[in-house]
Coordinates of N, CA and C in Angstrom, one line a residue:
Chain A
X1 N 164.8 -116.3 -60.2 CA 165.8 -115.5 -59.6 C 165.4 -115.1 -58.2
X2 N 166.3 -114.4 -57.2 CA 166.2 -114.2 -56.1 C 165.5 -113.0 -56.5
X3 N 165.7 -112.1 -57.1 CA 165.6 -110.9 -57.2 C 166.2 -110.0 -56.1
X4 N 167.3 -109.9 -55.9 CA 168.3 -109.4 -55.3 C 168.4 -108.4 -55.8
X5 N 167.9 -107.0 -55.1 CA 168.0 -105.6 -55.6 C 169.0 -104.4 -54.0
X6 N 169.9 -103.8 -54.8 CA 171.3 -103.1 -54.7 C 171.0 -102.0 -54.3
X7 N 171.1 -100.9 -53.6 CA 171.0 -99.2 -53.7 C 172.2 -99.1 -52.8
X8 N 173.1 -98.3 -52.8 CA 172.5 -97.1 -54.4 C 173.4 -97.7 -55.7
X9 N 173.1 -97.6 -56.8 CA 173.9 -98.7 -58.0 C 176.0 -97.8 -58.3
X10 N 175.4 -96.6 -57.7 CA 176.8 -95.6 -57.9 C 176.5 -94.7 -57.1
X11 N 178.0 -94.5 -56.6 CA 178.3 -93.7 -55.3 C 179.5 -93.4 -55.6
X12 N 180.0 -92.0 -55.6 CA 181.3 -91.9 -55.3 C 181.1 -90.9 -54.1
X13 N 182.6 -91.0 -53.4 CA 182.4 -90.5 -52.1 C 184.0 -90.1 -51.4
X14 N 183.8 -89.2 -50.1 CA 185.5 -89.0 -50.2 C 185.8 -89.7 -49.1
X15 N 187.3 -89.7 -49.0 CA 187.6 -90.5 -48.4 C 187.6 -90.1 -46.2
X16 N 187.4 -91.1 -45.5 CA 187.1 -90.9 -44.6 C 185.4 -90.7 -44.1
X17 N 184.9 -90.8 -45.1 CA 183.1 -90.9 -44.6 C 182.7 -92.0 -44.8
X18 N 181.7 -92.0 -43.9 CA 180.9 -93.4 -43.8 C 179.8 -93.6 -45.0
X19 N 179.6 -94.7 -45.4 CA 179.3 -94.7 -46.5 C 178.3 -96.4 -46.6
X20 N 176.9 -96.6 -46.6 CA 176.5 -97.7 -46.3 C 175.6 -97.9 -48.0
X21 N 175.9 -99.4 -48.3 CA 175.2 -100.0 -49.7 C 174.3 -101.1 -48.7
X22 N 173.0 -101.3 -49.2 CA 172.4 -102.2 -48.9 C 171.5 -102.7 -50.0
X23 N 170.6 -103.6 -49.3 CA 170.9 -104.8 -50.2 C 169.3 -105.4 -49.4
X24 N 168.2 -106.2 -50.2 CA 167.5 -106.3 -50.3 C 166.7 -108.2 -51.1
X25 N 166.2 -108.8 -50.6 CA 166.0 -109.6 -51.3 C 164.4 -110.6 -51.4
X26 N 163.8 -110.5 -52.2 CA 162.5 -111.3 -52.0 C 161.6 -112.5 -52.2
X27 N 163.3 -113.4 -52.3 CA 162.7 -114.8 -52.5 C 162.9 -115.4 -50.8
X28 N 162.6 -114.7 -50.0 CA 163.1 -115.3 -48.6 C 164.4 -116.7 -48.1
X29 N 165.5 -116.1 -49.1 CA 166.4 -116.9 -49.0 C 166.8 -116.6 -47.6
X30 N 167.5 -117.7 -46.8 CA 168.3 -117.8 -45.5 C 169.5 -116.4 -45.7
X31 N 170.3 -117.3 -46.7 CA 171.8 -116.7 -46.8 C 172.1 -115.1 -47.7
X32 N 172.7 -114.7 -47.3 CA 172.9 -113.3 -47.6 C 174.2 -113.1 -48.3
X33 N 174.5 -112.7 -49.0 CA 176.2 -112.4 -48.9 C 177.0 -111.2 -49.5
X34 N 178.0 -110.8 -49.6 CA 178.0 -109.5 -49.7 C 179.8 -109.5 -50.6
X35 N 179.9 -109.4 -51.9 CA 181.3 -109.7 -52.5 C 181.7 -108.4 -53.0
X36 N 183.4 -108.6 -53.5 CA 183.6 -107.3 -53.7 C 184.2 -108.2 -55.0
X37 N 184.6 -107.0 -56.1 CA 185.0 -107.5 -57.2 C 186.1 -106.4 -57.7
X38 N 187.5 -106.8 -57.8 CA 188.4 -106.0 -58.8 C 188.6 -106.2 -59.8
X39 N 189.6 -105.7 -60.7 CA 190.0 -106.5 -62.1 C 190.9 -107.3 -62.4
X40 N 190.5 -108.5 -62.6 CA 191.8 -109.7 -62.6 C 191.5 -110.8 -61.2
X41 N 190.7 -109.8 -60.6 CA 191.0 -110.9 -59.3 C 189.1 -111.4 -58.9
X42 N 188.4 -111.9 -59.4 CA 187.1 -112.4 -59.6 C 186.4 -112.0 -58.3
X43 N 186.3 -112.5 -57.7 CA 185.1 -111.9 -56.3 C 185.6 -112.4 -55.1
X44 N 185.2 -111.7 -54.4 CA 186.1 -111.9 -53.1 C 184.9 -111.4 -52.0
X45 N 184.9 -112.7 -51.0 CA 184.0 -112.8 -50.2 C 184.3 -111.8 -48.7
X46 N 183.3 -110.7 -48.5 CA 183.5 -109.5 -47.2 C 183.0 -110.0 -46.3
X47 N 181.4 -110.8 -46.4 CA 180.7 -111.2 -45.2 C 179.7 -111.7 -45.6
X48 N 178.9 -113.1 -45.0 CA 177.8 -113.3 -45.1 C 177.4 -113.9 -44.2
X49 N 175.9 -114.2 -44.6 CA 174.9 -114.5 -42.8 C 174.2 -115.7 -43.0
X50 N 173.6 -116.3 -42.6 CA 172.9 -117.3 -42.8 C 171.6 -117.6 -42.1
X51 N 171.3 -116.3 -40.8 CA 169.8 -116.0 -40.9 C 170.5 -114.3 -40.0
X52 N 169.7 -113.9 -39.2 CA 169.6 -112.7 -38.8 C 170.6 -112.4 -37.7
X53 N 170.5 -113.8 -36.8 CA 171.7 -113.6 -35.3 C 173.1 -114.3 -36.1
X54 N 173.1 -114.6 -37.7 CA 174.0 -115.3 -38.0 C 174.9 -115.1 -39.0
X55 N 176.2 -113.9 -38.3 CA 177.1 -113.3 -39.4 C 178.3 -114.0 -39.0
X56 N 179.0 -114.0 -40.5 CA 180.5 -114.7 -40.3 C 181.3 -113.5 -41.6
X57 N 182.5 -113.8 -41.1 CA 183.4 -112.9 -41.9 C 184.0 -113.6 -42.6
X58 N 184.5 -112.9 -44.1 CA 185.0 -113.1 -45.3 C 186.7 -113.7 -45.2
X59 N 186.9 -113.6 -46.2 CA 188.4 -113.1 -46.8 C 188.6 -111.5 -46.7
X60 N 187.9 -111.3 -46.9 CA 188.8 -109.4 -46.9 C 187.8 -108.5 -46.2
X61 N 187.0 -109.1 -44.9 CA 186.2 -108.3 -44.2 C 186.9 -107.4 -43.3
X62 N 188.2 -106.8 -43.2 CA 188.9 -105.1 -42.6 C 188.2 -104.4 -43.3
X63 N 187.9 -103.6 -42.9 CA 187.6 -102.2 -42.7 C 185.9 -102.3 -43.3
X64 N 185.2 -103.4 -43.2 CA 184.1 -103.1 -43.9 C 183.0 -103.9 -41.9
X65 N 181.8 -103.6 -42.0 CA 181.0 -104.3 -41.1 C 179.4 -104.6 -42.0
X66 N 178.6 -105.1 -41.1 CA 177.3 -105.5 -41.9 C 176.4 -105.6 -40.8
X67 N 175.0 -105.9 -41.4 CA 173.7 -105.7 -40.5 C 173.0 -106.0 -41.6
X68 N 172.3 -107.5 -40.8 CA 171.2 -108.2 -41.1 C 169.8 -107.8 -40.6
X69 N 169.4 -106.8 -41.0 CA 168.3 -106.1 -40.3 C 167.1 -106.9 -39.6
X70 N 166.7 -107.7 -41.4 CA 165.6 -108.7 -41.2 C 166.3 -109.8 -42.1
X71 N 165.7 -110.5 -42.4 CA 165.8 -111.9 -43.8 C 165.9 -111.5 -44.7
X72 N 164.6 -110.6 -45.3 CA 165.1 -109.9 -46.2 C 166.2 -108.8 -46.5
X73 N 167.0 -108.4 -45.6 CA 168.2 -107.1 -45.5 C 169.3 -107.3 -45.4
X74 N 169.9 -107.0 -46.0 CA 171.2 -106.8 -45.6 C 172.5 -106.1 -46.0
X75 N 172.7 -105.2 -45.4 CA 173.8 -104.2 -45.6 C 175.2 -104.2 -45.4
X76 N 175.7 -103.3 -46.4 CA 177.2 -103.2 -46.0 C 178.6 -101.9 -45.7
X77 N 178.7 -101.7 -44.5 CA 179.3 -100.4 -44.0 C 180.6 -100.1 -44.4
X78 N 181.0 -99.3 -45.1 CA 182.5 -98.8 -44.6 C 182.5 -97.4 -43.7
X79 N 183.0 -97.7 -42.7 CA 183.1 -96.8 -41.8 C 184.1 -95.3 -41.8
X80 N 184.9 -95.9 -42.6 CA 185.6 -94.7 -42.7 C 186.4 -94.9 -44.7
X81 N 186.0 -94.5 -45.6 CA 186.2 -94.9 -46.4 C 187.8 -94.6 -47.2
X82 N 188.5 -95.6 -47.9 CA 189.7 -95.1 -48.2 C 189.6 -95.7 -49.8
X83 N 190.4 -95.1 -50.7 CA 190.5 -95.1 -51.9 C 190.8 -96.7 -52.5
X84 N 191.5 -97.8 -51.9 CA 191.8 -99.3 -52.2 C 190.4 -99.5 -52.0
X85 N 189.6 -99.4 -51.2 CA 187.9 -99.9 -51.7 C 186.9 -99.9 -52.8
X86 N 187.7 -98.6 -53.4 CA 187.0 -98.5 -54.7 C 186.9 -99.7 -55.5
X87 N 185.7 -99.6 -56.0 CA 185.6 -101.8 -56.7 C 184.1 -101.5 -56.9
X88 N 183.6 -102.8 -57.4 CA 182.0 -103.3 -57.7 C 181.6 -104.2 -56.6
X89 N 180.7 -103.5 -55.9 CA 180.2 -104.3 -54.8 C 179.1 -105.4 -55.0
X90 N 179.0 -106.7 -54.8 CA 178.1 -107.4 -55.0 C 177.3 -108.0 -53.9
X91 N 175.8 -108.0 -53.7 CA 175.3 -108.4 -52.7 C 174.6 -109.8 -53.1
X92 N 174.3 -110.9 -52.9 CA 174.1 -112.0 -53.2 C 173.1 -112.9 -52.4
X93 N 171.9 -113.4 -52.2 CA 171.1 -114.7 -51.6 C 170.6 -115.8 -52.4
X94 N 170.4 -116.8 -51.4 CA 170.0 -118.0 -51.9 C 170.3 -118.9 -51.2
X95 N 170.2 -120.1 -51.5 CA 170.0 -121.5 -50.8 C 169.1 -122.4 -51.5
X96 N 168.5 -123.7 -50.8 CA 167.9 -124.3 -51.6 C 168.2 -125.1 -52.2
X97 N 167.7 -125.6 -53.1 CA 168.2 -126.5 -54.4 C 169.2 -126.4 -55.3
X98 N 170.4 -127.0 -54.8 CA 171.3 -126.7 -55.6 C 172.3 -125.7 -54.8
X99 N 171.6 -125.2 -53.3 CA 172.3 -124.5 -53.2 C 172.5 -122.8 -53.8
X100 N 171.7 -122.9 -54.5 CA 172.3 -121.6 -55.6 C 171.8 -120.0 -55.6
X101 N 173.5 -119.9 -55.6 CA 172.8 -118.3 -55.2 C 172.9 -117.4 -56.5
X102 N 172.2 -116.3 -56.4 CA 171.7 -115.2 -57.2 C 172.3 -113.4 -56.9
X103 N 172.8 -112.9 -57.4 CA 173.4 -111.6 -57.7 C 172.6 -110.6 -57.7
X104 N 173.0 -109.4 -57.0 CA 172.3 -108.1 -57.6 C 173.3 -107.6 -58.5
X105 N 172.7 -106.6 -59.2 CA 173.2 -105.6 -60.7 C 174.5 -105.2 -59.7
X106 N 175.0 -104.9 -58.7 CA 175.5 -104.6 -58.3 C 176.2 -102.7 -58.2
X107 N 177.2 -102.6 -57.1 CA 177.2 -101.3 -56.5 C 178.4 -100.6 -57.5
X108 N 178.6 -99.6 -57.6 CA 180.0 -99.2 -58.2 C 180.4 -98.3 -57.1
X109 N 181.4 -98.5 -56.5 CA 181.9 -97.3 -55.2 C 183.5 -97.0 -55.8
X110 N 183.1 -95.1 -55.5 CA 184.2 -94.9 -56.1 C 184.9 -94.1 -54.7
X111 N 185.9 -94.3 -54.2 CA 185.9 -93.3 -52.9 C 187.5 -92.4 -53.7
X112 N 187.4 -91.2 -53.4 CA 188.3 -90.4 -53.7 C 189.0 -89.3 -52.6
Chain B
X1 N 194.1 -123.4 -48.2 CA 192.5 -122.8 -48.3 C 191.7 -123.7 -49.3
X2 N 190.8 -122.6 -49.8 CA 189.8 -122.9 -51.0 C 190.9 -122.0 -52.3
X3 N 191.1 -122.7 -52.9 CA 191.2 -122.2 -54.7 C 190.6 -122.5 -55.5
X4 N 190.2 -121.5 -56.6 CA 189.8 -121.5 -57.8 C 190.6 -120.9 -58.9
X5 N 191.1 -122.2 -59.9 CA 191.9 -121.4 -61.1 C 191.3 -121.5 -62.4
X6 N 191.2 -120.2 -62.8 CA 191.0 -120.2 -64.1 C 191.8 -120.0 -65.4
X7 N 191.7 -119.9 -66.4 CA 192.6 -119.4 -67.5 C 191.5 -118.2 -67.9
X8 N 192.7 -117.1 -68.1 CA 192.2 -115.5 -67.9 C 191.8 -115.1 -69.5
X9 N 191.6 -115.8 -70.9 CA 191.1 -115.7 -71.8 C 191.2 -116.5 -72.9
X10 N 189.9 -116.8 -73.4 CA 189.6 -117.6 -75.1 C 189.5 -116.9 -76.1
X11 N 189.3 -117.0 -77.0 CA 188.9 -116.3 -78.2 C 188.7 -117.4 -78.9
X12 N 187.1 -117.8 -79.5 CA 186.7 -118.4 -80.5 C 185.9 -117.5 -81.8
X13 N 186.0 -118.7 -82.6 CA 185.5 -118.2 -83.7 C 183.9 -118.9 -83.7
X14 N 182.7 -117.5 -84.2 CA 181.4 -117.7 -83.9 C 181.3 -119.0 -84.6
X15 N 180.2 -119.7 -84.1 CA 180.0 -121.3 -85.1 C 180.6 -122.3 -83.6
X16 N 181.9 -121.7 -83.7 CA 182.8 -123.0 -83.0 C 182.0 -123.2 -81.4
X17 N 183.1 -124.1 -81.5 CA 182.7 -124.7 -79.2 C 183.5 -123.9 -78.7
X18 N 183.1 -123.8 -77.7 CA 184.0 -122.9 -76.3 C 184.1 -124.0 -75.8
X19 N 185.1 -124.0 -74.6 CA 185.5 -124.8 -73.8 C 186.5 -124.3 -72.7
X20 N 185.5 -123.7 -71.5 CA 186.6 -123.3 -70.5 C 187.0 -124.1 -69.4
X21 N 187.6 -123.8 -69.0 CA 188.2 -125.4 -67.6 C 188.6 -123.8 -66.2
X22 N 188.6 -125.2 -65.4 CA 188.6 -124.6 -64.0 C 189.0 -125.8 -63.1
X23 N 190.1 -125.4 -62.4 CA 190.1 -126.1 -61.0 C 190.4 -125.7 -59.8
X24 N 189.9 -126.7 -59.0 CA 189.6 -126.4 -57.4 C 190.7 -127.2 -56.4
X25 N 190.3 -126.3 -55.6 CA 191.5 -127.7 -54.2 C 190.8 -127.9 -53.4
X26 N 189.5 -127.6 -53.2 CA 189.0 -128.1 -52.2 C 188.0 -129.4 -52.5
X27 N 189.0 -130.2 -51.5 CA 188.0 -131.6 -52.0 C 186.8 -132.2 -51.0
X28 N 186.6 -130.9 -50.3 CA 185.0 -131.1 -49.8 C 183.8 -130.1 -50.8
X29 N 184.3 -129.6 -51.6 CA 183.4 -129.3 -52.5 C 182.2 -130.1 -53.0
X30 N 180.8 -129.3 -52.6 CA 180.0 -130.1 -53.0 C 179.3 -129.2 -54.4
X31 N 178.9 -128.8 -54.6 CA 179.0 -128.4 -55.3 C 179.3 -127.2 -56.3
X32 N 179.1 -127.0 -57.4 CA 179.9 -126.4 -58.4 C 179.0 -125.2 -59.2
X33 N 179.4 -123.9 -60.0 CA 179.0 -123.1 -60.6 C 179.2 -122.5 -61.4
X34 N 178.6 -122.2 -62.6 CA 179.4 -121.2 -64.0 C 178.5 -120.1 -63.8
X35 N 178.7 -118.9 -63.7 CA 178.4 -117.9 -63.7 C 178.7 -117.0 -65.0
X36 N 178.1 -116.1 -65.4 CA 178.3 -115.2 -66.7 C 178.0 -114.1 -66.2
X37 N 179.2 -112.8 -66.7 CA 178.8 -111.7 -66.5 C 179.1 -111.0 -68.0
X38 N 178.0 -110.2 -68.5 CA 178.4 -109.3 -69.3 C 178.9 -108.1 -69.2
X39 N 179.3 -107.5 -69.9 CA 179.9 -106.1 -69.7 C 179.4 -105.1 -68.8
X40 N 179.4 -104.4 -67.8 CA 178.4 -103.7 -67.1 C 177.1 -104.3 -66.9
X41 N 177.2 -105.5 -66.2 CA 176.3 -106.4 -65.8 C 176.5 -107.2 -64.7
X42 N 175.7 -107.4 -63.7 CA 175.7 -108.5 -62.5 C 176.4 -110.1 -62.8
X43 N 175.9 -111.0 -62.1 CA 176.4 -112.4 -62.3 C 175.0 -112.8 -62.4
X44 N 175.2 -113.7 -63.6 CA 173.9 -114.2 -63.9 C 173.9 -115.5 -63.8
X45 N 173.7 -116.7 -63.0 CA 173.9 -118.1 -63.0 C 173.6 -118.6 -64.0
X46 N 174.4 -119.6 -64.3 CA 174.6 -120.4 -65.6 C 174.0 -121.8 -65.3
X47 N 174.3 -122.6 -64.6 CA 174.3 -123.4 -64.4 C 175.1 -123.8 -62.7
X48 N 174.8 -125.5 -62.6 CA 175.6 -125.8 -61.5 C 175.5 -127.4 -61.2
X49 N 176.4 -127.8 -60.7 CA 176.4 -129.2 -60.7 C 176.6 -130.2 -59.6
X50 N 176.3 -131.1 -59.1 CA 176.6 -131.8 -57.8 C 177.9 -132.4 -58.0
X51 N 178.6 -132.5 -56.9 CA 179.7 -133.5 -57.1 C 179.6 -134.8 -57.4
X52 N 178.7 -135.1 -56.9 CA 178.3 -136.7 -57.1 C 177.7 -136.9 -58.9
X53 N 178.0 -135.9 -59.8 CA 178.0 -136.3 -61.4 C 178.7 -136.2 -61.4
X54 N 178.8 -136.1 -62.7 CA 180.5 -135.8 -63.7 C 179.6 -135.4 -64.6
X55 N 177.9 -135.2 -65.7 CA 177.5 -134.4 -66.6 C 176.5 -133.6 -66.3
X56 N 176.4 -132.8 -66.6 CA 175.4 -131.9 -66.9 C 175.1 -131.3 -68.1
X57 N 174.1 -131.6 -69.0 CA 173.8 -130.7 -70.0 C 172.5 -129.8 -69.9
X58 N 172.6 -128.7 -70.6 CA 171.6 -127.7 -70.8 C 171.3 -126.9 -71.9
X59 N 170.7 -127.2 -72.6 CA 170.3 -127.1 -74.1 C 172.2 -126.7 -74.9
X60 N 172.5 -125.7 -75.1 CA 173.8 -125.5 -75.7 C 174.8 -125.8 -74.6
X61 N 174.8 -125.6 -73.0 CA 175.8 -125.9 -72.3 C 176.0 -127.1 -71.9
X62 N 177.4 -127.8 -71.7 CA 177.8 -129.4 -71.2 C 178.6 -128.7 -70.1
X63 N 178.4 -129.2 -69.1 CA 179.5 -128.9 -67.6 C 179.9 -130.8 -67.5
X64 N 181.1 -130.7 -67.4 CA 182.0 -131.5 -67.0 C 182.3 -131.7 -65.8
X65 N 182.5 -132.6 -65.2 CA 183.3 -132.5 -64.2 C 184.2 -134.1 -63.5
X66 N 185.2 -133.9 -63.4 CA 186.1 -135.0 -62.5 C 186.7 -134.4 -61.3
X67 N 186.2 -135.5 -60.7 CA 185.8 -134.7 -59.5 C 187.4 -135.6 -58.6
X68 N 188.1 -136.7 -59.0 CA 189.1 -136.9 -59.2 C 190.8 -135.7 -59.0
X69 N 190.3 -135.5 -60.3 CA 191.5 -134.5 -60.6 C 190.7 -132.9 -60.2
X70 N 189.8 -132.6 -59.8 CA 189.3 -131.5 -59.5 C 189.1 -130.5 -60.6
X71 N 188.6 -131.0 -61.0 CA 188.7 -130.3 -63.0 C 187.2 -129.6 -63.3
X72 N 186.8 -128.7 -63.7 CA 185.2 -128.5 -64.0 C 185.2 -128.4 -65.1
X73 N 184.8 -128.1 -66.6 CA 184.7 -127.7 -67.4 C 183.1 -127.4 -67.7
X74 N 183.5 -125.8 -69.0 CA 182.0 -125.7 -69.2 C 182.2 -125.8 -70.8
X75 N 181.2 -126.6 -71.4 CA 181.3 -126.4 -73.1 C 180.1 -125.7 -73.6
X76 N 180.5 -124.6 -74.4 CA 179.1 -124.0 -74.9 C 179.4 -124.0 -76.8
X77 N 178.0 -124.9 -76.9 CA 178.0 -125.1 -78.2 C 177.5 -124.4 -79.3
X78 N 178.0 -123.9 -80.5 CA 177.6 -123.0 -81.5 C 177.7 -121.9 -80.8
X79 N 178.9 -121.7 -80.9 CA 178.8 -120.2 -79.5 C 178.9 -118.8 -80.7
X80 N 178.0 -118.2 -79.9 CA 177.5 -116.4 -81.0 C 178.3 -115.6 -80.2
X81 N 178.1 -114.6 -80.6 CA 178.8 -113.2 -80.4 C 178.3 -112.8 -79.1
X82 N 176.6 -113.2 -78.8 CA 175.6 -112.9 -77.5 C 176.7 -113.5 -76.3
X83 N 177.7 -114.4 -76.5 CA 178.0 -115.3 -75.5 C 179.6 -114.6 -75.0
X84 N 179.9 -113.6 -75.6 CA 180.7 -112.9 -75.3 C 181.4 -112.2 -74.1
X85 N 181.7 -112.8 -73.1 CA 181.2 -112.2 -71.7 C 182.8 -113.2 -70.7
X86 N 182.3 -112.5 -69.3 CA 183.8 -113.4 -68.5 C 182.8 -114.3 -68.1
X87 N 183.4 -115.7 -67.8 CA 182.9 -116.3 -67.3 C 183.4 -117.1 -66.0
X88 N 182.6 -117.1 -64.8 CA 183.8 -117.5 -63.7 C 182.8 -118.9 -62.9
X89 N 183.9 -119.6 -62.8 CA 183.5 -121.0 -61.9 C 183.7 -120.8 -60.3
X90 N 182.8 -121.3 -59.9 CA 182.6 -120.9 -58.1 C 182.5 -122.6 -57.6
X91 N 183.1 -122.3 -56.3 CA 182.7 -124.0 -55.6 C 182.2 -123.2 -54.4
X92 N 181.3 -124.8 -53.7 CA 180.8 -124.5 -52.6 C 181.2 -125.5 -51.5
X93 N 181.6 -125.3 -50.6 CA 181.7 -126.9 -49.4 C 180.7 -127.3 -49.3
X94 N 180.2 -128.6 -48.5 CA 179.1 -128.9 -47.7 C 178.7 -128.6 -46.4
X95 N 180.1 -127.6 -46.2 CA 179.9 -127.4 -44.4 C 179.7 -125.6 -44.7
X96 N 180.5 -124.9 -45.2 CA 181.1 -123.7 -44.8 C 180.0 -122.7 -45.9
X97 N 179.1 -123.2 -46.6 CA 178.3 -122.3 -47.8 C 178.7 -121.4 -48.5
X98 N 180.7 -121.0 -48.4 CA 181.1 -120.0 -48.6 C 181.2 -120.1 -50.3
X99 N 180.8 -119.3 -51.3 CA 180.8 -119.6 -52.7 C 182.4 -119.0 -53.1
X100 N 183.1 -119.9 -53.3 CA 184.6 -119.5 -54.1 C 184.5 -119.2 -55.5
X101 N 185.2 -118.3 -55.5 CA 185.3 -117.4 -57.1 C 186.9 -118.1 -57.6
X102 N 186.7 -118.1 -59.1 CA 187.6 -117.8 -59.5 C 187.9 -116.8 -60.3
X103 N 189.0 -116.3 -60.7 CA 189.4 -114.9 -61.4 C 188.4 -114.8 -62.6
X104 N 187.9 -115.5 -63.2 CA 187.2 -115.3 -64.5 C 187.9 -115.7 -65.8
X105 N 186.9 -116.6 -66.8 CA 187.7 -116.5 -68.1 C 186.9 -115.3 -69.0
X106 N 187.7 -114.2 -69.8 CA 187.1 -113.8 -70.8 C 187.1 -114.6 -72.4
X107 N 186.0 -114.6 -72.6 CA 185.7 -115.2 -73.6 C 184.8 -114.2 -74.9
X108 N 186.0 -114.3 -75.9 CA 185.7 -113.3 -76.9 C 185.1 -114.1 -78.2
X109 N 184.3 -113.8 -78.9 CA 184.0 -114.4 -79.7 C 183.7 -114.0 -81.2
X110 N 184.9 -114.2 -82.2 CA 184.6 -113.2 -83.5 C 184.1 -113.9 -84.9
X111 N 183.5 -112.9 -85.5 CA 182.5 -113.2 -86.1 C 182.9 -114.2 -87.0

């Protein structure tokens, strides 16, 4: 495994605050990635990087931003939070053989 | 774009084969992924396959693939109650590394 580790695992929070999940990983994978998950609709890609100067945007990266601090880091912002965000956040790296990437336990954000 | 379709649930009986299917439109797909998530649980990789097969086995799992009609399939044999969970198929391009999800199959499995 990557060992891809999540903080904080639950948050609820109200709406209009800033509100940042990050994300951690220590198999020194390149790629980072950062998914969101509803019900019915499987995962859906916000942003991911492919080393530190190298972010690209998702399918549904409005209202969210990110920061690749180091290789190992990487985070994900909502700046001003609104209630359709609420969902299971997943942060994800890897590469390599096969390509294959690996999950953290992932976030539960509840904004109210 | 990129799509991924799945069928949104199974129900087998313990003993039996599962068999879920999945397809893609993107025909620069290189390769392929079954993911498993359990109930209040992450995505745990399952497996994954090159385009350039069509088998893969792994002790109880067979991954299919026609790469043709864009088809994946995953077969899990003597499937238990442990195997209970959604399971969702992901593609990857060779250019873009972006992992495509699909909706997930739930797959219920009774005793």
């Amino acid at each position: 495994d990557a060992d891809v580790t999540q903080t904080p695992r639950n948050r609820i929070t109200k709406t209009g605050k800033r509100i940042m999940l990050e994300c951690s990983q220590t198999k020194g994978h390149d790629r980072m990635y950062w998914y969101r998950q509803d019900p019915g609709l499987g995962l859906r890609l916000i942003y991911y990087s492919f080393d530190v100067k190298d972010i690209n945007k998702g399918e549904i990266s409005d209202g969210y931003s990110v920061s690749r601090q180091a290789q190992a880091k990487f985070s994900l912002s909502l700046e001003s939070a609104i209630p359709n965000q609420t969902a299971l956040y997943f942060c994800a790296a890897g590469g390599g053989i096969g390509n294959t990437i690996y999950f953290g336990e992932g976030s539960w954000l509840t904004v109210v | 774009g990129e799509d991924v379709e799945q069928s949104l649930f199974l129900s087998v009986r313990e003993g039996d084969s599962s068999v879920i299917n999945c397809t893609y439109t993107d025909s620069s797909s290189t390769y392929l992924y079954w993911y498993k998530q359990e109930p209040g649980a992450g995505l745990q990789l399952l497996t994954y396959i090159f385009s350039n097969m069509d088998m893969k086995q792994d002790q109880r799992l067979t991954v299919l693939l026609n790469k043709k009609d864009k088809h994946l399939s995953l077969r899990i044999a003597d499937t238990q109650t442990g195997d209970s969970a959604i399971y969702f198929c992901a593609e990857m391009g060779d250019s873009s590394y972006k992992l495509i999800f699909g909706s997930g199959t739930r797959l219920l499995v009774r005793p």
